[in-house]
Amino acid sequence: MVLKIEGGNKLYGTYNVQTAKNAVLPILAGSLLTSDKVTILDCPNILDVQNMLEILSSLGVNVEKNGSNITVFGEIKNIEVSNELSSLLRSSIFLLGPILAVKQKACIAYPGGCDIGLRPIDIHINGLRELGVKITEEFGYINCDATNMKPADILLDLPSVGATENLIMASIFLNGKTVLRNVAKEPEIVDLVHFLNSMGAKIAGEGTAVIEIEGVKNLHSTIYKPIPDRIVAGTILLAGATCGGEIELTNVQNDQIFSLTTKFAKNYCKIYSSYDNIILKSNGNLKAINQIETSYYPGFPTDLQAQLMASLLTARGTSVIVENLFETRYKQVPEFIKMGADIKVSGKTAIVRGVDRLYGAEMTAKDLRGGAGLVIAGLKAEGVSIISNIYHIDRGYENIEKVLQNLGAKIERVHE
Ligand code: UD1
């Protein structure tokens, strides 16, 4: 299937933002920490979640779906995540933490997922080693023995989101206090901690650079609703800003996308917001941004970089984007150029000179967020665009074509 887009329409209407992929995935991994029933409410129907459920089932736990609610329960029976399964989902690396906490042994194939640069896992591995886990790597598999795991005081080299999540879950049953320093402060980390604490964990400091985990003997059943997806919210806002129109977002945590609404949209569009609602009005004539750099939360998220770039393709003037987190995260650029965009990339920096108009083109999604950027550009362009490899987009966006159709866009999923 491909996405067929007829560009040039303004967007009007309301969108109730889906639950956050990057909160749901580690929370589902965390559900392994008890054999009691754990129910996660309002999970998005996206490929990454389906793949995570497949991996959980392969570990021997029970997975039940009731509409968008997912219940996980039962004992882990298998401690190995195969190459076939882990290649579906890079985040499978944070399954190491919960499997080790429960079974003291784990074996996982080197993870897959978005191909956006090297994406090393040294911080995960070093942190686990500091907790006393013995790790050997052979034939693409990471073998871990946590028989002698003990609390530690660990300084992360970088505030890696996945490593922070992994180490929190690994240390949850250790006898004493584990301290993690220079951790990620992303809202999804805060949400994971709230989830784990709702199961009886004793974790403090979430949202700051230091997290302390006081070991507990066991965790229990919970029902939990994760936070809304700030990246999907930002994507739809950027689509509205670019195309023009008036969009209302509900189920959004406004403070979690300040880096977008303050630095970008507010300057060129009108934004009205309350705590969990945002209205954006735009005439579709954006101005360039002098310079914007991606960084750790609360800075501008790398996961919105491609969508922001799509917005700037037709903005008046020259914009400079610096991608600080991942190498090769400019894979959308050659596709944008097919549409008539003027972009020069040198290392981490992309210079975007706004053009008067974009033309519909045949494009290929190369990764998840880059694919979302192509959709925004297609909505703005004159004529018809066709986007292939849309499984990348389906990894993170639930029914993207339906969401946009409801806002008045001409977009459909059709056979190639
Ligand atoms: C998570 C998000 C992803 C987002 C990213 C950055 C999930 C499922 N995915 O990915 O959507 O783009 O945060 O906000 O939540 N690094 C190392 N060594 C490591 C781990 C990371 O050098 O062991 C580096 C990475 O190369 C990158 C930076 O740290 O430059 C941030 O990566 P990290 O925060 O770990 O991203 P993920 O958890 O993979």
CSV table of C-alpha atoms and ligand atoms in Angstrom, one decimal:
chain,number,residue,atom,x,y,z
A,1,MET,CA,0.0,0.0,0.0
A,2,VAL,CA,1.0,3.6,-0.5
A,3,LEU,CA,-0.3,7.0,0.6
A,4,LYS,CA,-1.8,9.1,-2.1
A,5,ILE,CA,-2.0,12.8,-1.3
A,6,GLU,CA,-3.6,15.6,-3.3
A,7,GLY,CA,-2.0,18.7,-1.8
A,8,GLY,CA,-3.2,22.2,-1.4
A,9,ASN,CA,-6.1,22.0,1.2
A,10,LYS,CA,-6.3,23.9,4.4
A,11,LEU,CA,-6.9,21.8,7.5
A,12,TYR,CA,-9.9,22.4,9.9
A,13,GLY,CA,-11.2,20.3,12.8
A,14,THR,CA,-10.4,18.6,16.0
A,15,TYR,CA,-8.0,15.7,16.7
A,16,ASN,CA,-7.9,13.7,19.9
A,17,VAL,CA,-4.2,12.8,20.2
A,18,GLN,CA,-3.3,9.1,20.4
A,19,THR,CA,-1.4,7.7,23.4
A,20,ALA,CA,2.4,8.0,23.3
A,21,LYS,CA,4.2,5.2,21.6
A,22,ASN,CA,7.4,6.0,23.5
A,23,ALA,CA,5.5,5.7,26.8
A,24,VAL,CA,3.6,2.6,25.9
A,25,LEU,CA,6.6,0.6,24.7
A,26,PRO,CA,8.7,0.7,27.9
A,27,ILE,CA,5.5,0.4,30.0
A,28,LEU,CA,4.6,-2.8,28.2
A,29,ALA,CA,8.2,-4.0,28.9
A,30,GLY,CA,7.7,-3.0,32.5
A,31,SER,CA,4.6,-5.2,32.7
A,32,LEU,CA,7.0,-8.2,32.8
A,33,LEU,CA,8.0,-7.1,36.3
A,34,THR,CA,5.0,-8.8,37.9
A,35,SER,CA,3.1,-12.0,36.9
A,36,ASP,CA,-0.1,-10.2,38.2
A,37,LYS,CA,-2.5,-8.6,35.7
A,38,VAL,CA,-1.3,-5.3,34.3
A,39,THR,CA,-3.7,-3.4,32.1
A,40,ILE,CA,-2.6,-0.5,29.9
A,41,LEU,CA,-5.4,1.7,28.7
A,42,ASP,CA,-5.8,3.4,25.3
A,43,CYS,CA,-2.8,1.8,23.6
A,44,PRO,CA,-2.4,3.1,20.0
A,45,ASN,CA,-3.0,0.6,17.2
A,46,ILE,CA,0.5,0.9,15.6
A,47,LEU,CA,3.0,-1.5,14.3
A,48,ASP,CA,5.6,-0.9,17.1
A,49,VAL,CA,3.0,-1.9,19.7
A,50,GLN,CA,2.0,-5.0,17.7
A,51,ASN,CA,5.6,-6.0,17.5
A,52,MET,CA,6.2,-5.5,21.2
A,53,LEU,CA,3.1,-7.6,22.0
A,54,GLU,CA,4.5,-10.3,19.7
A,55,ILE,CA,7.8,-10.2,21.6
A,56,LEU,CA,6.0,-10.4,25.0
A,57,SER,CA,4.1,-13.4,23.8
A,58,SER,CA,7.3,-15.1,22.7
A,59,LEU,CA,8.6,-14.7,26.2
A,60,GLY,CA,5.7,-16.8,27.5
A,61,VAL,CA,3.5,-14.2,29.2
A,62,ASN,CA,-0.2,-13.8,28.3
A,63,VAL,CA,-1.3,-10.9,26.3
A,64,GLU,CA,-5.0,-10.0,25.9
A,65,LYS,CA,-6.5,-7.1,23.9
A,66,ASN,CA,-9.8,-5.6,24.7
A,67,GLY,CA,-10.3,-2.8,22.2
A,68,SER,CA,-7.4,-0.5,22.8
A,69,ASN,CA,-6.7,-1.8,26.3
A,70,ILE,CA,-4.0,-4.4,26.7
A,71,THR,CA,-3.6,-6.8,29.6
A,72,VAL,CA,-0.4,-8.6,30.3
A,73,PHE,CA,0.0,-11.4,32.9
A,74,GLY,CA,1.7,-14.6,33.8
A,75,GLU,CA,5.3,-15.8,34.3
A,76,ILE,CA,8.2,-15.2,31.9
A,77,LYS,CA,9.0,-18.7,30.5
A,78,ASN,CA,11.6,-17.8,27.9
A,79,ILE,CA,14.5,-15.4,28.4
A,80,GLU,CA,15.6,-15.1,24.8
A,81,VAL,CA,14.6,-12.5,22.3
A,82,SER,CA,15.4,-13.8,18.8
A,83,ASN,CA,17.1,-11.8,16.1
A,84,GLU,CA,13.9,-12.1,14.0
A,85,LEU,CA,11.8,-10.4,16.8
A,86,SER,CA,14.3,-7.8,18.1
A,87,SER,CA,15.1,-6.7,14.5
A,88,LEU,CA,11.4,-5.5,14.4
A,89,LEU,CA,11.9,-3.1,17.3
A,90,ARG,CA,14.9,-1.3,18.5
A,91,SER,CA,13.3,-0.6,21.8
A,92,SER,CA,13.5,-4.3,22.5
A,93,ILE,CA,16.8,-3.5,24.2
A,94,PHE,CA,14.9,-2.2,27.2
A,95,LEU,CA,13.4,-5.7,27.7
A,96,LEU,CA,16.8,-6.6,29.1
A,97,GLY,CA,16.2,-4.7,32.4
A,98,PRO,CA,12.8,-6.3,33.3
A,99,ILE,CA,13.8,-9.8,32.2
A,100,LEU,CA,17.0,-9.6,34.2
A,101,ALA,CA,15.2,-8.3,37.3
A,102,VAL,CA,12.8,-11.2,37.2
A,103,LYS,CA,14.9,-14.1,35.8
A,104,GLN,CA,18.5,-13.0,36.5
A,105,LYS,CA,19.4,-14.2,33.0
A,106,ALA,CA,18.6,-12.8,29.5
A,107,CYS,CA,19.7,-13.2,25.9
A,108,ILE,CA,18.7,-10.7,23.3
A,109,ALA,CA,19.7,-10.1,19.7
A,110,TYR,CA,21.2,-6.8,18.9
A,111,PRO,CA,18.1,-4.6,18.4
A,112,GLY,CA,16.7,-3.2,15.1
A,113,GLY,CA,14.2,-0.4,14.5
A,114,CYS,CA,14.7,3.0,12.7
A,115,ASP,CA,17.9,3.2,10.8
A,116,ILE,CA,19.0,6.6,11.9
A,117,GLY,CA,22.7,6.4,12.5
A,118,LEU,CA,24.8,4.3,14.7
A,119,ARG,CA,22.4,4.1,17.7
A,120,PRO,CA,24.9,2.4,20.0
A,121,ILE,CA,23.9,0.6,23.2
A,122,ASP,CA,27.1,1.1,25.2
A,123,ILE,CA,25.3,3.2,27.9
A,124,HIS,CA,22.8,0.3,28.5
A,125,ILE,CA,25.6,-2.2,28.6
A,126,ASN,CA,28.0,-0.2,30.8
A,127,GLY,CA,25.2,0.6,33.3
A,128,LEU,CA,24.1,-3.0,33.6
A,129,ARG,CA,27.8,-4.0,34.1
A,130,GLU,CA,28.0,-1.4,37.0
A,131,LEU,CA,25.0,-3.2,38.5
A,132,GLY,CA,27.1,-6.4,38.5
A,133,VAL,CA,25.6,-8.0,35.4
A,134,LYS,CA,28.0,-10.2,33.5
A,135,ILE,CA,27.6,-9.5,29.8
A,136,THR,CA,29.1,-11.3,26.8
A,137,GLU,CA,28.3,-10.5,23.2
A,138,GLU,CA,28.6,-13.1,20.5
A,139,PHE,CA,27.1,-13.8,17.1
A,140,GLY,CA,24.9,-10.7,17.4
A,141,TYR,CA,23.4,-11.8,20.7
A,142,ILE,CA,23.9,-10.1,24.1
A,143,ASN,CA,24.1,-12.7,26.9
A,144,CYS,CA,23.5,-11.4,30.4
A,145,ASP,CA,23.9,-13.0,33.8
A,146,ALA,CA,22.6,-11.0,36.7
A,147,THR,CA,23.0,-13.6,39.5
A,148,ASN,CA,25.3,-11.2,41.3
A,149,MET,CA,23.4,-8.0,40.6
A,150,LYS,CA,23.6,-5.3,43.3
A,151,PRO,CA,22.7,-1.6,43.8
A,152,ALA,CA,25.1,1.0,42.4
A,153,ASP,CA,25.7,4.7,41.9
A,154,ILE,CA,25.8,5.1,38.2
A,155,LEU,CA,26.7,8.2,36.0
A,156,LEU,CA,25.4,7.9,32.5
A,157,ASP,CA,27.7,9.3,29.8
A,158,LEU,CA,24.6,10.8,28.0
A,159,PRO,CA,21.0,11.1,29.1
A,160,SER,CA,19.9,8.2,27.0
A,161,VAL,CA,16.1,7.6,27.2
A,162,GLY,CA,16.3,3.9,26.6
A,163,ALA,CA,19.3,3.3,28.9
A,164,THR,CA,17.6,5.3,31.7
A,165,GLU,CA,14.5,3.1,31.3
A,166,ASN,CA,16.5,-0.1,31.1
A,167,LEU,CA,18.5,0.6,34.3
A,168,ILE,CA,15.5,1.7,36.3
A,169,MET,CA,13.7,-1.6,35.5
A,170,ALA,CA,16.9,-3.7,36.0
A,171,SER,CA,17.4,-2.3,39.6
A,172,ILE,CA,13.8,-2.5,40.8
A,173,PHE,CA,14.2,-5.5,43.1
A,174,LEU,CA,17.8,-4.9,44.3
A,175,ASN,CA,18.3,-4.9,48.0
A,176,GLY,CA,19.1,-1.3,48.7
A,177,LYS,CA,19.2,2.0,46.8
A,178,THR,CA,20.4,2.5,43.2
A,179,VAL,CA,21.2,6.0,42.1
A,180,LEU,CA,21.2,6.9,38.4
A,181,ARG,CA,22.8,10.3,37.5
A,182,ASN,CA,22.6,12.3,34.3
A,183,VAL,CA,19.4,10.5,33.3
A,184,ALA,CA,16.9,11.4,30.6
A,185,LYS,CA,14.2,13.8,31.7
A,186,GLU,CA,11.7,13.0,28.9
A,187,PRO,CA,8.0,12.9,29.9
A,188,GLU,CA,8.0,9.2,28.8
A,189,ILE,CA,10.5,8.5,31.6
A,190,VAL,CA,8.3,10.3,34.1
A,191,ASP,CA,5.4,8.2,32.9
A,192,LEU,CA,7.3,4.9,33.2
A,193,VAL,CA,8.2,5.8,36.8
A,194,HIS,CA,4.6,6.7,37.6
A,195,PHE,CA,3.5,3.4,36.1
A,196,LEU,CA,6.1,1.4,38.1
A,197,ASN,CA,5.2,3.2,41.3
A,198,SER,CA,1.5,2.4,40.7
A,199,MET,CA,2.7,-1.3,40.9
A,200,GLY,CA,4.4,-0.7,44.2
A,201,ALA,CA,7.9,0.4,43.1
A,202,LYS,CA,9.8,3.1,45.1
A,203,ILE,CA,11.3,5.4,42.6
A,204,ALA,CA,12.0,9.1,43.1
A,205,GLY,CA,13.5,12.0,41.1
A,206,GLU,CA,11.7,11.3,37.7
A,207,GLY,CA,11.9,14.4,35.5
A,208,THR,CA,15.2,15.5,37.1
A,209,ALA,CA,18.8,14.4,36.3
A,210,VAL,CA,19.0,12.0,39.2
A,211,ILE,CA,16.7,9.1,39.8
A,212,GLU,CA,16.8,6.9,42.9
A,213,ILE,CA,15.4,3.4,43.0
A,214,GLU,CA,14.8,1.9,46.5
A,215,GLY,CA,14.6,-1.9,45.9
A,216,VAL,CA,11.2,-3.6,46.7
A,217,LYS,CA,10.5,-7.3,47.1
A,218,ASN,CA,7.8,-7.5,44.4
A,219,LEU,CA,5.4,-5.5,42.3
A,220,HIS,CA,1.6,-6.0,41.9
A,221,SER,CA,-1.3,-5.6,39.5
A,222,THR,CA,-2.2,-2.1,38.1
A,223,ILE,CA,-4.4,-0.4,35.6
A,224,TYR,CA,-2.6,2.5,33.9
A,225,LYS,CA,-3.3,5.1,31.3
A,226,PRO,CA,-0.1,6.5,29.7
A,227,ILE,CA,0.4,10.1,28.5
A,228,PRO,CA,-0.6,11.4,25.1
A,229,ASP,CA,1.9,11.4,22.2
A,230,ARG,CA,3.7,14.8,22.1
A,231,ILE,CA,5.4,13.9,18.8
A,232,VAL,CA,2.1,13.0,17.1
A,233,ALA,CA,0.6,16.2,18.5
A,234,GLY,CA,3.5,18.2,17.2
A,235,THR,CA,3.2,16.5,13.8
A,236,ILE,CA,-0.4,17.5,13.4
A,237,LEU,CA,0.3,21.0,14.6
A,238,LEU,CA,3.1,21.4,12.1
A,239,ALA,CA,0.7,20.0,9.3
A,240,GLY,CA,-1.8,22.7,10.3
A,241,ALA,CA,0.8,25.4,10.5
A,242,THR,CA,2.1,24.5,7.0
A,243,CYS,CA,-1.2,24.0,5.2
A,244,GLY,CA,-3.1,26.8,7.0
A,245,GLY,CA,-6.5,26.5,8.6
A,246,GLU,CA,-7.6,25.9,12.2
A,247,ILE,CA,-6.9,22.8,14.2
A,248,GLU,CA,-7.8,21.9,17.8
A,249,LEU,CA,-5.9,19.2,19.6
A,250,THR,CA,-7.5,17.5,22.6
A,251,ASN,CA,-5.8,15.0,24.9
A,252,VAL,CA,-2.5,16.9,24.6
A,253,GLN,CA,-0.1,17.9,27.4
A,254,ASN,CA,0.7,21.4,26.4
A,255,ASP,CA,3.7,21.8,28.6
A,256,GLN,CA,5.4,18.8,26.8
A,257,ILE,CA,5.6,20.6,23.5
A,258,PHE,CA,6.5,24.1,24.5
A,259,SER,CA,9.7,23.8,22.5
A,260,LEU,CA,7.5,23.6,19.4
A,261,THR,CA,4.7,25.9,20.3
A,262,THR,CA,6.9,28.7,21.7
A,263,LYS,CA,9.8,28.6,19.3
A,264,PHE,CA,7.9,28.0,16.1
A,265,ALA,CA,4.2,28.1,15.9
A,266,LYS,CA,3.7,31.1,18.2
A,267,ASN,CA,5.8,33.4,16.0
A,268,TYR,CA,3.9,32.6,12.8
A,269,CYS,CA,0.5,31.2,13.8
A,270,LYS,CA,-1.9,32.0,16.6
A,271,ILE,CA,-1.9,29.5,19.4
A,272,TYR,CA,-4.5,29.3,22.1
A,273,SER,CA,-3.9,26.7,24.8
A,274,SER,CA,-5.0,25.4,28.1
A,275,TYR,CA,-3.4,22.5,30.0
A,276,ASP,CA,-4.8,19.7,27.8
A,277,ASN,CA,-6.0,21.5,24.7
A,278,ILE,CA,-4.4,23.5,21.9
A,279,ILE,CA,-6.0,25.5,19.1
A,280,LEU,CA,-3.7,26.6,16.2
A,281,LYS,CA,-4.7,29.1,13.5
A,282,SER,CA,-2.5,29.6,10.6
A,283,ASN,CA,-2.7,31.3,7.2
A,284,GLY,CA,-0.2,28.8,5.8
A,285,ASN,CA,2.4,31.5,5.1
A,286,LEU,CA,5.3,30.7,7.4
A,287,LYS,CA,8.5,32.5,7.9
A,288,ALA,CA,11.9,30.9,8.2
A,289,ILE,CA,13.6,30.1,11.5
A,290,ASN,CA,17.1,31.4,11.9
A,291,GLN,CA,18.4,28.4,13.7
A,292,ILE,CA,16.9,25.5,15.6
A,293,GLU,CA,18.8,22.6,17.2
A,294,THR,CA,17.5,19.3,18.3
A,295,SER,CA,18.4,18.4,21.9
A,296,TYR,CA,17.3,16.4,25.0
A,297,TYR,CA,14.0,17.3,26.6
A,298,PRO,CA,12.9,20.0,27.2
A,299,GLY,CA,14.8,21.1,24.1
A,300,PHE,CA,13.4,20.7,20.5
A,301,PRO,CA,12.9,16.9,19.9
A,302,THR,CA,14.8,15.1,17.2
A,303,ASP,CA,11.6,13.2,16.6
A,304,LEU,CA,10.0,16.4,15.2
A,305,GLN,CA,13.0,17.5,13.1
A,306,ALA,CA,11.8,16.1,9.8
A,307,GLN,CA,8.3,17.4,10.2
A,308,LEU,CA,9.6,20.8,11.1
A,309,MET,CA,11.8,20.7,8.0
A,310,ALA,CA,8.8,19.9,5.9
A,311,SER,CA,7.1,23.1,7.3
A,312,LEU,CA,10.1,25.2,6.5
A,313,LEU,CA,10.4,24.1,2.8
A,314,THR,CA,8.0,26.9,1.8
A,315,ALA,CA,8.7,29.3,4.6
A,316,ARG,CA,9.9,32.8,3.6
A,317,GLY,CA,13.7,33.1,4.0
A,318,THR,CA,16.5,30.7,5.0
A,319,SER,CA,16.2,28.3,8.0
A,320,VAL,CA,19.1,26.4,9.6
A,321,ILE,CA,18.4,23.1,11.4
A,322,VAL,CA,21.1,21.3,13.5
A,323,GLU,CA,20.5,17.7,14.3
A,324,ASN,CA,22.5,16.9,17.4
A,325,LEU,CA,21.2,13.5,18.4
A,326,PHE,CA,21.4,11.1,15.5
A,327,GLU,CA,23.6,10.8,12.4
A,328,THR,CA,21.9,10.2,9.1
A,329,ARG,CA,18.6,11.6,10.3
A,330,TYR,CA,18.2,13.7,7.2
A,331,LYS,CA,17.0,10.8,5.0
A,332,GLN,CA,13.9,12.8,4.1
A,333,VAL,CA,16.0,15.4,2.3
A,334,PRO,CA,16.5,13.7,-1.2
A,335,GLU,CA,12.7,13.1,-1.2
A,336,PHE,CA,11.9,16.7,-0.4
A,337,ILE,CA,14.3,17.8,-3.2
A,338,LYS,CA,12.2,15.7,-5.7
A,339,MET,CA,9.3,18.1,-4.8
A,340,GLY,CA,11.4,21.2,-5.6
A,341,ALA,CA,12.7,22.0,-2.2
A,342,ASP,CA,16.0,23.8,-1.8
A,343,ILE,CA,18.1,22.1,1.0
A,344,LYS,CA,21.8,21.7,1.6
A,345,VAL,CA,23.1,19.3,4.2
A,346,SER,CA,26.6,19.4,5.6
A,347,GLY,CA,27.2,17.1,8.6
A,348,LYS,CA,24.7,17.9,11.3
A,349,THR,CA,23.5,21.1,9.6
A,350,ALA,CA,20.7,21.5,7.1
A,351,ILE,CA,20.1,24.8,5.4
A,352,VAL,CA,16.6,25.2,4.0
A,353,ARG,CA,15.9,28.0,1.6
A,354,GLY,CA,12.1,28.5,1.3
A,355,VAL,CA,10.7,28.0,-2.2
A,356,ASP,CA,7.4,29.5,-3.5
A,357,ARG,CA,5.8,26.1,-4.1
A,358,LEU,CA,6.4,22.4,-3.8
A,359,TYR,CA,5.2,19.9,-6.5
A,360,GLY,CA,3.7,16.5,-5.9
A,361,ALA,CA,6.2,13.7,-6.4
A,362,GLU,CA,6.7,10.0,-5.8
A,363,MET,CA,8.6,9.5,-2.6
A,364,THR,CA,9.8,6.8,-0.3
A,365,ALA,CA,9.6,6.9,3.5
A,366,LYS,CA,13.0,6.0,4.9
A,367,ASP,CA,12.1,6.1,8.6
A,368,LEU,CA,9.2,6.9,10.9
A,369,ARG,CA,9.5,10.6,11.5
A,370,GLY,CA,11.0,11.3,8.1
A,371,GLY,CA,7.9,9.6,6.6
A,372,ALA,CA,5.6,11.9,8.6
A,373,GLY,CA,7.6,14.8,7.2
A,374,LEU,CA,6.9,13.6,3.6
A,375,VAL,CA,3.2,13.5,4.4
A,376,ILE,CA,3.3,17.2,5.6
A,377,ALA,CA,5.2,18.2,2.5
A,378,GLY,CA,2.7,16.3,0.3
A,379,LEU,CA,-0.2,18.1,1.9
A,380,LYS,CA,1.4,21.4,1.1
A,381,ALA,CA,2.5,20.6,-2.5
A,382,GLU,CA,0.6,21.3,-5.7
A,383,GLY,CA,-0.6,18.1,-7.4
A,384,VAL,CA,-0.5,14.5,-6.3
A,385,SER,CA,2.2,12.8,-4.2
A,386,ILE,CA,2.7,9.1,-3.7
A,387,ILE,CA,4.5,7.9,-0.6
A,388,SER,CA,5.7,4.3,-0.5
A,389,ASN,CA,7.3,2.2,2.4
A,390,ILE,CA,4.5,3.5,4.7
A,391,TYR,CA,5.1,0.7,7.2
A,392,HIS,CA,7.6,3.1,8.7
A,393,ILE,CA,4.9,5.7,9.3
A,394,ASP,CA,2.5,2.9,10.6
A,395,ARG,CA,5.1,2.1,13.3
A,396,GLY,CA,4.2,5.3,15.1
A,397,TYR,CA,1.0,6.9,13.7
A,398,GLU,CA,-2.4,5.3,14.2
A,399,ASN,CA,-4.4,5.6,10.9
A,400,ILE,CA,-2.5,8.7,9.8
A,401,GLU,CA,-4.7,9.0,6.7
A,402,LYS,CA,-8.0,8.9,8.7
A,403,VAL,CA,-6.7,11.5,11.1
A,404,LEU,CA,-5.8,13.9,8.3
A,405,GLN,CA,-9.0,13.1,6.3
A,406,ASN,CA,-11.0,14.2,9.3
A,407,LEU,CA,-9.2,17.5,9.2
A,408,GLY,CA,-10.1,17.9,5.5
A,409,ALA,CA,-7.0,16.6,3.8
A,410,LYS,CA,-7.2,14.7,0.5
A,411,ILE,CA,-5.1,11.6,1.5
A,412,GLU,CA,-5.9,7.9,1.1
A,413,ARG,CA,-4.2,4.6,1.4
A,414,VAL,CA,-4.3,2.8,-1.9
A,415,HIS,CA,-2.7,-0.2,-3.6
A,416,GLU,CA,0.5,0.5,-5.4
B,1,UD1,C1,14.3,7.3,22.3
B,1,UD1,C2,13.0,7.3,21.5
B,1,UD1,C3,13.3,7.9,20.1
B,1,UD1,C4,13.9,9.3,20.2
B,1,UD1,C5,15.2,9.2,21.1
B,1,UD1,C6,15.8,10.6,21.4
B,1,UD1,C7,11.8,5.4,22.3
B,1,UD1,C8,11.2,4.0,22.1
B,1,UD1,N1,12.5,6.0,21.3
B,1,UD1,O1,15.2,6.5,21.6
B,1,UD1,O2,12.0,8.0,19.4
B,1,UD1,O3,14.4,9.7,18.9
B,1,UD1,O4,14.8,8.6,22.4
B,1,UD1,O5,14.8,11.4,22.0
B,1,UD1,O6,11.5,6.0,23.4
B,1,UD1,N2,23.4,6.8,22.8
B,1,UD1,C9,24.6,6.3,23.0
B,1,UD1,N3,24.7,5.1,23.6
B,1,UD1,C10,23.7,4.4,24.1
B,1,UD1,C11,22.4,4.9,23.9
B,1,UD1,C12,22.3,6.1,23.3
B,1,UD1,O7,25.6,6.8,22.5
B,1,UD1,O8,23.9,3.3,24.7
B,1,UD1,C13,23.2,8.1,22.1
B,1,UD1,C14,22.4,7.9,20.8
B,1,UD1,O9,23.2,7.6,19.7
B,1,UD1,C15,21.8,9.3,20.6
B,1,UD1,C16,21.5,9.7,22.1
B,1,UD1,O10,22.3,8.9,22.9
B,1,UD1,O11,22.7,10.2,20.1
B,1,UD1,C17,20.1,9.6,22.5
B,1,UD1,O12,19.6,8.3,22.3
B,1,UD1,P1,18.5,7.6,23.3
B,1,UD1,O13,18.0,8.7,24.2
B,1,UD1,O14,19.1,6.4,23.9
B,1,UD1,O15,17.4,7.2,22.2
B,1,UD1,P2,16.5,5.9,22.3
B,1,UD1,O16,16.2,5.6,23.7
B,1,UD1,O17,17.1,4.9,21.4
